[in-house]
GROMACS .gro file of C-alpha atoms in nm:
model
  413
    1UNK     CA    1  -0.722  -2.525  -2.182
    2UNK     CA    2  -0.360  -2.528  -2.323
    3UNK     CA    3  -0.110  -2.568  -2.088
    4UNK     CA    4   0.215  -2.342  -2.123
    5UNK     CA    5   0.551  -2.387  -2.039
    6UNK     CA    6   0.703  -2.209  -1.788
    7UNK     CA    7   1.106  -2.156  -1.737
    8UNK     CA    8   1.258  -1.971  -1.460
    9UNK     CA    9   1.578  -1.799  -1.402
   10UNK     CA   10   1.789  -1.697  -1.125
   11UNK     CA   11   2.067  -1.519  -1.192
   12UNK     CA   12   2.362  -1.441  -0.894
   13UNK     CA   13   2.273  -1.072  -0.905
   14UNK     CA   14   1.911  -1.163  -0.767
   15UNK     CA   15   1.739  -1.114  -1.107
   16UNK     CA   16   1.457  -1.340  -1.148
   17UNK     CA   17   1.352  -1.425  -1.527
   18UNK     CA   18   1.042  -1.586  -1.599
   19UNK     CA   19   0.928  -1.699  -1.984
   20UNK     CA   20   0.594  -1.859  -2.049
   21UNK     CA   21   0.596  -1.977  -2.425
   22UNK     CA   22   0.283  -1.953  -2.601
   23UNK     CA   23   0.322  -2.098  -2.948
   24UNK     CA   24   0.023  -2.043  -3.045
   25UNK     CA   25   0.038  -1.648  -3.103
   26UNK     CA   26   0.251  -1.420  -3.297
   27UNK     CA   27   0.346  -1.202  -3.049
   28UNK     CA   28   0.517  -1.132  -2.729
   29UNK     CA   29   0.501  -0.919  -2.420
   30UNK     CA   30   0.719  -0.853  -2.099
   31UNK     CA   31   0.711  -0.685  -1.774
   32UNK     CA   32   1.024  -0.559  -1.609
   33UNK     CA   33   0.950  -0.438  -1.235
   34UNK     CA   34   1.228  -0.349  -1.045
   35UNK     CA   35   1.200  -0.245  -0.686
   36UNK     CA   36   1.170   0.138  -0.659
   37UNK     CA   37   0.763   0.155  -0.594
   38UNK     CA   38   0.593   0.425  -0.328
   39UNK     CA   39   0.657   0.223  -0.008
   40UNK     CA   40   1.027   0.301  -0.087
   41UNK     CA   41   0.991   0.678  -0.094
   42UNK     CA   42   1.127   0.910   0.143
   43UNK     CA   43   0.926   0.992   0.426
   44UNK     CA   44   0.667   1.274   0.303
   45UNK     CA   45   0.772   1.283  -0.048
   46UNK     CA   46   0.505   1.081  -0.192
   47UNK     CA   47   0.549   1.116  -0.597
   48UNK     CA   48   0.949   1.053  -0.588
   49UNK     CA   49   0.839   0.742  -0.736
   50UNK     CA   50   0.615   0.881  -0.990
   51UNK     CA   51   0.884   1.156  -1.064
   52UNK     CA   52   1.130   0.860  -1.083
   53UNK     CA   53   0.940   0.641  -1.328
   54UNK     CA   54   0.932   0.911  -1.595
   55UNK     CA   55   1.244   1.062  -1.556
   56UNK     CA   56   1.402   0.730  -1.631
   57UNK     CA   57   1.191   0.718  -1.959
   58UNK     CA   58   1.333   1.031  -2.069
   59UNK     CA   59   1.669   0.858  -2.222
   60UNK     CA   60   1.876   0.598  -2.174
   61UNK     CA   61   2.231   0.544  -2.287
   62UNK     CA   62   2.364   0.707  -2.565
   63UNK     CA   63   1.957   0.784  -2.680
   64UNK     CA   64   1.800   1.091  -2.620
   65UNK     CA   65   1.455   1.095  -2.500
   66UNK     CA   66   1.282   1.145  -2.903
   67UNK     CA   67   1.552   0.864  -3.019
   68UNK     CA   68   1.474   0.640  -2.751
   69UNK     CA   69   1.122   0.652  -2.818
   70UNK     CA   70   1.154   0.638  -3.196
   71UNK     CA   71   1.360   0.332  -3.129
   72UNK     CA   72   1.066   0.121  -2.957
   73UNK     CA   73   0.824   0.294  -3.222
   74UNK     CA   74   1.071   0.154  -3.483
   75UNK     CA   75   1.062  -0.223  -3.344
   76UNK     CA   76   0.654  -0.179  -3.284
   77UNK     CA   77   0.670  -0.219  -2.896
   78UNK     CA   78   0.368  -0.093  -2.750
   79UNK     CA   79   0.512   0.013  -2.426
   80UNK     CA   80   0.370   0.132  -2.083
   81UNK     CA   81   0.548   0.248  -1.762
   82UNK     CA   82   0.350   0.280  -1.431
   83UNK     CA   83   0.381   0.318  -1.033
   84UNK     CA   84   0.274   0.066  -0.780
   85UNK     CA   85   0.340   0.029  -0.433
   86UNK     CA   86   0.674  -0.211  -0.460
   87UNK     CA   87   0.769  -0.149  -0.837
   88UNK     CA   88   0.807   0.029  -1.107
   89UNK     CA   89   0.683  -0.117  -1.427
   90UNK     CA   90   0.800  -0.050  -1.759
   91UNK     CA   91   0.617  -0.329  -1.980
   92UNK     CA   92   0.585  -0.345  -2.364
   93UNK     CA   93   0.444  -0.564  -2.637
   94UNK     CA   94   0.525  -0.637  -3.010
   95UNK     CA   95   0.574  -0.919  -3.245
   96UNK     CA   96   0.719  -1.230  -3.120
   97UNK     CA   97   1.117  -1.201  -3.311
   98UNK     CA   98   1.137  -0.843  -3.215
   99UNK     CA   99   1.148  -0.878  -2.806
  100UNK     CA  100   1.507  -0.971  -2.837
  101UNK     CA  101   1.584  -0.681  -2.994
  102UNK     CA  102   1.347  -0.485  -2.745
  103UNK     CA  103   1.498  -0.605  -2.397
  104UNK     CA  104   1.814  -0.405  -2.440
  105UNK     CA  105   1.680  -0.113  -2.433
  106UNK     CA  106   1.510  -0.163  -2.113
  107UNK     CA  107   1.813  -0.266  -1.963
  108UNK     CA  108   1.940   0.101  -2.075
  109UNK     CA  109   1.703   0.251  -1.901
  110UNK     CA  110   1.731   0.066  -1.583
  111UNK     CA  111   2.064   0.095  -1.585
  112UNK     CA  112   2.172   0.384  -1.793
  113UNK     CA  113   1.881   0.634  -1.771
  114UNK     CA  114   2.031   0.998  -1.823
  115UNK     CA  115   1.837   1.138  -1.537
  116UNK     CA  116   1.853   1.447  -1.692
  117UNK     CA  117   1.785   1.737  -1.456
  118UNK     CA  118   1.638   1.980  -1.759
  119UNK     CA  119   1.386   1.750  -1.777
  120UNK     CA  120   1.276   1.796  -1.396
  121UNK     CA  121   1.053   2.084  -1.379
  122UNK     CA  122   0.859   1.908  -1.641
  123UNK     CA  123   0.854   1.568  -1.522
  124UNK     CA  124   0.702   1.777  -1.193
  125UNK     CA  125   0.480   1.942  -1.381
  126UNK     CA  126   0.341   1.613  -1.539
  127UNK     CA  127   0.294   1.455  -1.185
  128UNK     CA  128   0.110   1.782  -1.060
  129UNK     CA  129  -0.109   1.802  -1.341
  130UNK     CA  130  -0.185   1.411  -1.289
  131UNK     CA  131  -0.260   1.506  -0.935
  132UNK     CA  132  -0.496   1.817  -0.991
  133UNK     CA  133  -0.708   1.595  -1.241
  134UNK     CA  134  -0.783   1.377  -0.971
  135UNK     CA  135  -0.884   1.680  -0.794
  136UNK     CA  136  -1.171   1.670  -1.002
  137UNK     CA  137  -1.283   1.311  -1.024
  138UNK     CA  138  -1.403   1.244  -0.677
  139UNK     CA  139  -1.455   0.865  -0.760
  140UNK     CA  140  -1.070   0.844  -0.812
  141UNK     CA  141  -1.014   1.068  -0.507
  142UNK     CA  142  -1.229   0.898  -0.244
  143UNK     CA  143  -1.068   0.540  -0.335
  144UNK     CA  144  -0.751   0.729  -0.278
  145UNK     CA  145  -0.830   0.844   0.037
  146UNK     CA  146  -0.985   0.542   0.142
  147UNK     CA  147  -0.688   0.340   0.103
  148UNK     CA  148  -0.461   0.619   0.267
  149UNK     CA  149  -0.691   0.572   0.592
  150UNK     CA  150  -0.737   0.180   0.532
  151UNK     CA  151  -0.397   0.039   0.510
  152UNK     CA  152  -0.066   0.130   0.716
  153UNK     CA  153   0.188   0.353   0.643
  154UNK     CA  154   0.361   0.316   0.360
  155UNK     CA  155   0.145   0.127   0.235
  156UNK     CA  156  -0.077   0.369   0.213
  157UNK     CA  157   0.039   0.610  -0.053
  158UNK     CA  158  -0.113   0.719  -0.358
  159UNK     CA  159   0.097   0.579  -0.665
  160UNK     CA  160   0.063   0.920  -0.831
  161UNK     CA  161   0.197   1.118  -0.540
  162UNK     CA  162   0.044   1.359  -0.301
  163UNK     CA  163   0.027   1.764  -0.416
  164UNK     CA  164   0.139   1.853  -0.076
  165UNK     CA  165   0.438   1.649  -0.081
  166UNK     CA  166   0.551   1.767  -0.417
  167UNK     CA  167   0.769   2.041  -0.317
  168UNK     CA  168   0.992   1.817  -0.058
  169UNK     CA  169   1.113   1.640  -0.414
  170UNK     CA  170   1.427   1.760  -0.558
  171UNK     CA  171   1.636   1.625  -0.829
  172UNK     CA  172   1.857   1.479  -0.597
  173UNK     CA  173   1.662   1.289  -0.402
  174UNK     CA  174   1.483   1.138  -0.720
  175UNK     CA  175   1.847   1.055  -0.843
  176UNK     CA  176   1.932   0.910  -0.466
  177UNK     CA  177   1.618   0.670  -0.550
  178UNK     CA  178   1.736   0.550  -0.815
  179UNK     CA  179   2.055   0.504  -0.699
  180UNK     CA  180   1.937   0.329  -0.374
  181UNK     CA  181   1.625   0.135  -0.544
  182UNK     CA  182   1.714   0.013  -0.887
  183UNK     CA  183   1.899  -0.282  -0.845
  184UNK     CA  184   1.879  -0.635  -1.018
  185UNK     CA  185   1.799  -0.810  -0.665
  186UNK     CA  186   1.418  -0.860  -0.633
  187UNK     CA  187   1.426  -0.731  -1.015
  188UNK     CA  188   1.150  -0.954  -1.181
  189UNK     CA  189   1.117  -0.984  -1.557
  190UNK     CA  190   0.820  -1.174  -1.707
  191UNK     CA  191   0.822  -1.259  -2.096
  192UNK     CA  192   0.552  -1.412  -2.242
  193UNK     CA  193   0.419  -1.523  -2.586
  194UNK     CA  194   0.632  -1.719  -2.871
  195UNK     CA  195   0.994  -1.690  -2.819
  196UNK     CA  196   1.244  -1.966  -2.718
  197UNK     CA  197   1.322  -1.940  -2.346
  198UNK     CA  198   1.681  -2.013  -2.398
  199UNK     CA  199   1.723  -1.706  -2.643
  200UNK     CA  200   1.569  -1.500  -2.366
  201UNK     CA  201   1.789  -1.629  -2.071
  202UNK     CA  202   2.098  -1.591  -2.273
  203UNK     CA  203   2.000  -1.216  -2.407
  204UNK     CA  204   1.861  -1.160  -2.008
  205UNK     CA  205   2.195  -1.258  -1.885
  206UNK     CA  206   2.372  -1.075  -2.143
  207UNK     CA  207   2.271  -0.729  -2.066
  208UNK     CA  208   2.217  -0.798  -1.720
  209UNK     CA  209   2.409  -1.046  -1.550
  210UNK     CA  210   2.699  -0.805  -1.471
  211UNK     CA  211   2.444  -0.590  -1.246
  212UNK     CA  212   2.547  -0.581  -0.954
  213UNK     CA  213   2.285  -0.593  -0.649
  214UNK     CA  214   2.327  -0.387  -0.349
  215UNK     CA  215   2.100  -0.445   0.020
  216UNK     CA  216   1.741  -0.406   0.041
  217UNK     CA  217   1.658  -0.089   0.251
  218UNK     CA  218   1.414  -0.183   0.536
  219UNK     CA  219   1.022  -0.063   0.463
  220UNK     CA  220   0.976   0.124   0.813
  221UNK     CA  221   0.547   0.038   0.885
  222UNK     CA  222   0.313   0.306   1.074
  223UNK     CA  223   0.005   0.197   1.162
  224UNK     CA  224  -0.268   0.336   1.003
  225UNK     CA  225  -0.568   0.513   1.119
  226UNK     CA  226  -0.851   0.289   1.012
  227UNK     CA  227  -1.126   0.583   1.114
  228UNK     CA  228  -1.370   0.684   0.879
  229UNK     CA  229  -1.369   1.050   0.751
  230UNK     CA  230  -1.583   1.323   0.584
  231UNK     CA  231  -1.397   1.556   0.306
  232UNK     CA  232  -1.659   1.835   0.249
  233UNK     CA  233  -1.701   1.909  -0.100
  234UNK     CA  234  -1.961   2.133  -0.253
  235UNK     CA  235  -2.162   1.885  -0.509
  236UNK     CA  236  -2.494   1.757  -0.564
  237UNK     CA  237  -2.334   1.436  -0.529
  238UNK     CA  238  -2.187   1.241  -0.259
  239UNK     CA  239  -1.900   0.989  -0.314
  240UNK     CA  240  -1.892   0.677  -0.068
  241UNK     CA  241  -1.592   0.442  -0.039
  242UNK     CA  242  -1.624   0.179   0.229
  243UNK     CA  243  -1.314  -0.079   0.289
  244UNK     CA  244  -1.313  -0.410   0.541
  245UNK     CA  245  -1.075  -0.696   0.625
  246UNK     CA  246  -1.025  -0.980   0.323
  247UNK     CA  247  -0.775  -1.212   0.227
  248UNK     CA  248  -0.390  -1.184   0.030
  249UNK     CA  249  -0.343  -1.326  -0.312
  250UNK     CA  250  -0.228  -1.673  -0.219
  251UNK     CA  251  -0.451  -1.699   0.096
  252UNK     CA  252  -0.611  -2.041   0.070
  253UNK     CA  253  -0.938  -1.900   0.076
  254UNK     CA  254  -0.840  -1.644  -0.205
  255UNK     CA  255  -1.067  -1.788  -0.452
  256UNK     CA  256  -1.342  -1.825  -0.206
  257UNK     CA  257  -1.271  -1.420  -0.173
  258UNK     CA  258  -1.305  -1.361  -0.533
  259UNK     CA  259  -1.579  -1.521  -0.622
  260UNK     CA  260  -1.763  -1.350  -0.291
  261UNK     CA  261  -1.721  -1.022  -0.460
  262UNK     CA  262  -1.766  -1.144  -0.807
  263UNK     CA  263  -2.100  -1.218  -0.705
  264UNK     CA  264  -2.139  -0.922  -0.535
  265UNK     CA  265  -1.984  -0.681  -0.817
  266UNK     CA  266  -1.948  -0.879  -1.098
  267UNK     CA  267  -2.106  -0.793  -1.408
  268UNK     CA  268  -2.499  -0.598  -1.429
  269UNK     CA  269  -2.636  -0.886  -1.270
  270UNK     CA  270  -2.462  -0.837  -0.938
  271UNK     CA  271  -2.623  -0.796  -0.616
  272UNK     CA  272  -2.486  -0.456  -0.558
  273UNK     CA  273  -2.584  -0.323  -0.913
  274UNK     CA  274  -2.925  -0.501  -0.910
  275UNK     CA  275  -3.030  -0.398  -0.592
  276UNK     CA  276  -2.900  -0.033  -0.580
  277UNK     CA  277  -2.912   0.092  -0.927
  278UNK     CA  278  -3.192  -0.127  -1.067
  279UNK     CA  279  -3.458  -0.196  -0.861
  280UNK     CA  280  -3.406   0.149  -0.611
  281UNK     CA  281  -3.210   0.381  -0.825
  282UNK     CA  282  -3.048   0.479  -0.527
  283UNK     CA  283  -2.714   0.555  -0.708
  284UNK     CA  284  -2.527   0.584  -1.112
  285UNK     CA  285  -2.221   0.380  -1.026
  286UNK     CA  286  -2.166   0.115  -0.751
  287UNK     CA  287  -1.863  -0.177  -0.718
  288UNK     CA  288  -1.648  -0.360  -0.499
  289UNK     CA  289  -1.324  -0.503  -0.583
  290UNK     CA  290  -1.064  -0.734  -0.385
  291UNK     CA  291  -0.759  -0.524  -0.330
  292UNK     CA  292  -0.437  -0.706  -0.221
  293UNK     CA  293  -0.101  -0.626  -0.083
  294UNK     CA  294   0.148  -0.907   0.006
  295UNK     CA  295   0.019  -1.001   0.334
  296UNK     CA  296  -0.355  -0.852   0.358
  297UNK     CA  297  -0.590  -0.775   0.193
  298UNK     CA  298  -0.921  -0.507   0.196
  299UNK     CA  299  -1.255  -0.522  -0.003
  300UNK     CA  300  -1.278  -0.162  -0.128
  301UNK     CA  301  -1.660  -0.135  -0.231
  302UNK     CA  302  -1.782   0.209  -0.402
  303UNK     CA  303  -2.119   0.417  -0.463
  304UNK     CA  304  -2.154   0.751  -0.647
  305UNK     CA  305  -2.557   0.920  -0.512
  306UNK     CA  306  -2.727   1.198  -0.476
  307UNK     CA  307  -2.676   1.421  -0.164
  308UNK     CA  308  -3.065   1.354  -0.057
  309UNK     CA  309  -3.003   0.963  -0.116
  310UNK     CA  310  -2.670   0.883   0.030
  311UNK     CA  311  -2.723   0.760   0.338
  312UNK     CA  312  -3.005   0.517   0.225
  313UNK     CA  313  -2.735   0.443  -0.027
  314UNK     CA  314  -2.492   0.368   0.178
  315UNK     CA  315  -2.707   0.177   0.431
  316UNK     CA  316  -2.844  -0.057   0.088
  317UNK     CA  317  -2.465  -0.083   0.008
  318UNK     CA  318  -2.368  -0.230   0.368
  319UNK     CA  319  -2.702  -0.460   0.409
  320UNK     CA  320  -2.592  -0.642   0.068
  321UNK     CA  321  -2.272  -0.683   0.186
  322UNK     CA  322  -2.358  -0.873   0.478
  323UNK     CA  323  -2.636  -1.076   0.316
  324UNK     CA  324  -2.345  -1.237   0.120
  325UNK     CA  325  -2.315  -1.473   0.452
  326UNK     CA  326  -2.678  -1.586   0.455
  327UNK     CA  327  -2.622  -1.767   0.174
  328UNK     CA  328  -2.620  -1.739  -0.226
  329UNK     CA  329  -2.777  -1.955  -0.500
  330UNK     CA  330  -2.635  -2.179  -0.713
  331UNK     CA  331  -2.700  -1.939  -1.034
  332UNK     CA  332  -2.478  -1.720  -0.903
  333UNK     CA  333  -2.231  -1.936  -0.826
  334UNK     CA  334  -2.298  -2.058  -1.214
  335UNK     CA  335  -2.249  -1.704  -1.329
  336UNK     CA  336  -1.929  -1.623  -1.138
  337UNK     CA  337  -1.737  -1.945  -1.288
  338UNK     CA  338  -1.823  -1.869  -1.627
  339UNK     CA  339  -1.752  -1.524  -1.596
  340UNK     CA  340  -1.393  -1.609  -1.474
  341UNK     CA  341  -1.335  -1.916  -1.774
  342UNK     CA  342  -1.442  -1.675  -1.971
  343UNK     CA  343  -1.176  -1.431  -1.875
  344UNK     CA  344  -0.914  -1.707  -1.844
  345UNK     CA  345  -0.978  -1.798  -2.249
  346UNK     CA  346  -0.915  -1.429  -2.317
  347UNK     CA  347  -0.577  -1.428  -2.106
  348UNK     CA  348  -0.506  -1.766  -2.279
  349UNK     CA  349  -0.514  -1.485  -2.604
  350UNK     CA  350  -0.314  -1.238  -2.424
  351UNK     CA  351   0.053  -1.204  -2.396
  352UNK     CA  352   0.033  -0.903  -2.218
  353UNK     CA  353  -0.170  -1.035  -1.942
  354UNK     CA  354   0.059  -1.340  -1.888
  355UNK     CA  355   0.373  -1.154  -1.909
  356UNK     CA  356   0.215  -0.955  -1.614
  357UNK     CA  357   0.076  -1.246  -1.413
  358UNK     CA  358   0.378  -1.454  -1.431
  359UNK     CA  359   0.591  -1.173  -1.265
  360UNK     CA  360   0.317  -1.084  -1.037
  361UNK     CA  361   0.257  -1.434  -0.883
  362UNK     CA  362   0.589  -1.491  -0.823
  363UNK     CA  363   0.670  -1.190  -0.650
  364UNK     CA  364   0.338  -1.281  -0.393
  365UNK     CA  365   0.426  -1.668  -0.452
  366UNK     CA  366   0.735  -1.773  -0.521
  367UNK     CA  367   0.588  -2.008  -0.789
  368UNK     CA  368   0.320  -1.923  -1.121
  369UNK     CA  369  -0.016  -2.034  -1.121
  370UNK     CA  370  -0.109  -2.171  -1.464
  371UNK     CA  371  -0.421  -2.082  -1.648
  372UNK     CA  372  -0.511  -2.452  -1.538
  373UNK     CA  373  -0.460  -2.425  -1.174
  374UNK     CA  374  -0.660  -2.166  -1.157
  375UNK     CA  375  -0.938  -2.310  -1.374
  376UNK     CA  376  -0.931  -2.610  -1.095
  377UNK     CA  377  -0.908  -2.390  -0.821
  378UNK     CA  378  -1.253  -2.219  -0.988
  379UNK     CA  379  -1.440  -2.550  -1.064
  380UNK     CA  380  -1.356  -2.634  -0.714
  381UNK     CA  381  -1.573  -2.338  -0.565
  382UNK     CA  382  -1.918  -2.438  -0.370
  383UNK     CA  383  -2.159  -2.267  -0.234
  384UNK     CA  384  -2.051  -2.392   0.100
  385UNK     CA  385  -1.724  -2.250   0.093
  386UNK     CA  386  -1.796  -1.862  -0.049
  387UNK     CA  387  -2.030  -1.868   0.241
  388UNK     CA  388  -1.837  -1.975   0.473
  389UNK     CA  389  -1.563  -1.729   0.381
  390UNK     CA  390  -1.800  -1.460   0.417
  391UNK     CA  391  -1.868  -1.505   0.741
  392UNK     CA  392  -1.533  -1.573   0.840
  393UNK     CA  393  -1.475  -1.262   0.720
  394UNK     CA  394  -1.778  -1.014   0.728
  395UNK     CA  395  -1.827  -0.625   0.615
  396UNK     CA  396  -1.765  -0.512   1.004
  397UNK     CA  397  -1.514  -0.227   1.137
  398UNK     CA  398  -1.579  -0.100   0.831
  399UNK     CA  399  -1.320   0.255   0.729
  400UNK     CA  400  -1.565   0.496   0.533
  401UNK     CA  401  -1.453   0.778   0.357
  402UNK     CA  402  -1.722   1.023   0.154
  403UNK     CA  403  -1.687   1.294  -0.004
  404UNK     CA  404  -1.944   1.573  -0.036
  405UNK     CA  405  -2.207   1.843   0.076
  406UNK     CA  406  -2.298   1.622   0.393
  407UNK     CA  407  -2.108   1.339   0.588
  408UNK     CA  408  -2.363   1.007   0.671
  409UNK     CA  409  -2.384   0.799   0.956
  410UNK     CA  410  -2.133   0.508   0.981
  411UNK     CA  411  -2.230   0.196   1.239
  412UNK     CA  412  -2.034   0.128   1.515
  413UNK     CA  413  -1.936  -0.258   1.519
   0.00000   0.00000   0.00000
């Protein structure tokens, strides 16, 4: 597996630049999060953010919102701009010479958006409309409510925003986000793919060195409820989301995590999809997936039923869980490594991905994880560990949330 080089820049405003070159491709990709995510928001305005994030697309400069767009569209960037719970992420990829001429637009719209107000009720309208779709996908909807009751406040919040929150945004608190959020300290940008590193640091600094930072607000935490909960909900179907304690990315036993649920819900030879769906057709969709914030972490595990079958469901879905500590064989094991190499050979393809990984780990890390550490860290797996790990950290207190005609019965341990 090739390994890439890796440059990183600090600048004195508390921008961090990080370029991976990857000669062998004929493209390039970046990420540019900057630090205005949900757990920023104002206290029960969830969807400032999201208002935020698209507002700021809307023009930058001395471009318009249809000339700033035709101006990407004009140097082929494929770009992308999303929510999370510390950032917001405008990204992009196009061929390799053209990032250079890419970046400065992004630092327009970081820090030159127009922010302009006749584009609020329909920025507000594209968040609500966001917000009633979910309405109607009650998979999305009982993750979303699982995590609200899993994790503490503000950790909490849905990226998209919250419908009954939407009316306590104005345009001048969205602008006071920006103005209090946006800022080149804890700014990350990740470039990846086959530039020079020194062209990037010296266009980086360029049209951003002169930023100046301003003070980190303090993220105010409220615990969280961590009880289970029925939403009533007149279907055939019933919608089960079930979340325990796991590990943070960068957690020495991370990989040990990982590979737990990989073998649990990875791929249609999983435990959870073999034993549910195959052999008792007890539900049409079932998964878990490791979820991480900076200093815990939750397994978030999923089943879509029938009414009449979700409580056997759900009791199937919890007994698999727990079997994970009683041991697992060494085909699994097999099957989880070469599902991840095989994954790690695509991202080895994939500017995008790196871009995106480089900025991520060093947000959680303070340091990038090649593709090769993390091919060792894989080939160092054993059976012994993954099952140790599970029972060091078992599917008990479980949160539940369902949604549905009838609520089920939840253990007590």
């Amino acid at each position: 597996m090739n390994q890439h080089p890796l440059d990183v820049f600090e600048f004195d405003n508390g921008l961090v630049l990080l370029v991976e070159t990857m000669r062998h491709v004929q493209s390039a990709a970046f990420s540019v999060l900057t630090p205005a995510g949900v757990v920023h928001e104002p206290f029960a305005a969830n969807g400032t953010s999201a208002a935020l994030c698209d507002l700021m697309s809307r023009g930058a400069g001395n471009l318009n919102s249809q000339q700033l767009t035709a101006a990407l569209d004009n140097l082929g960037v494929q770009h992308n701009e999303n929510v999370g719970w510390n950032f917001i992420t405008f990204s992009g990829a196009t061929l390799a010479e053209n990032v250079v001429e890419a970046l400065p637009y992004y630092a327009s719209i970081l820090r030159e958006p127009k922010l302009d107000l006749e584009q609020f009720p329909a920025v507000m309208s594209g968040v609500e409309q966001s917000l009633l779709a979910e309405e109607d996908e009650p998979q999305r909807k009982v993750l979303t409510e699982l995590r609200r009751h899993t994790y503490d406040a503000p950790w909490n919040r849905p990226t998209d925003g919250t419908l009954e929150e939407l009316d306590a945004i104005t345009p001048e608190s969205v602008i006071e986000h920006y103005r209090t959020h946006v800022r080149p300290n804890e700014t990350l940008i990740g470039v990846a793919g086959n530039v020079d590193p020194n062209q990037i640091r010296d266009v980086v600094g360029k049209i951003f060195g002169d930023w100046k930072p301003h003070a980190a607000p303090e993220v105010v935490t409220i615990p969280g409820s961590r009880e289970s909960r029925h939403i009533s909900y007149p279907s055939s179907q019933t919608h089960i989301g079930l979340a325990y304690n796991a590990v943070p990315y960068g957690h020495p036993d991370y990989y040990a995590a990982w590979a737990a649920i990989s073998i649990l819900s990875g791929g249609f030879s999983s435990r959870l999809f073999t034993e549910l769906r195959e052999r008792r057709g007890l539900c049409y969709s079932v998964f878990a997936t490791l979820h991480t914030l900076m200093s815990e972490g939750r397994v978030l595990a999923y089943a879509g039923t029938s009414t009449s079958q979700a409580q056997m469901a759900f009791d199937v879905m919890v007994e698999e869980l727990r079997k994970l500590g009683k041991g697992i064989e060494p085909a699994e094991l097999a099957r989880c490594q070469a599902r991840a190499k095989s994954s790690l050979i695509m991202q080895q393809e994939s500017t995008e991905s790196r871009a995106n990984s480089i900025a991520r780990d060093w947000f959680h890390l303070k340091r990038v994880n090649s593709l090769a550490d993390i091919r060792a860290a894989l080939d160092a797996l054993t059976i012994d560990n993954i099952v140790d790990y599970a029972n060091r950290y078992p599917a008990r207190n479980l949160t539940v949330l369902t949604i549905g005609e009838e609520p089920i019965v939840v253990p007590q341990d």
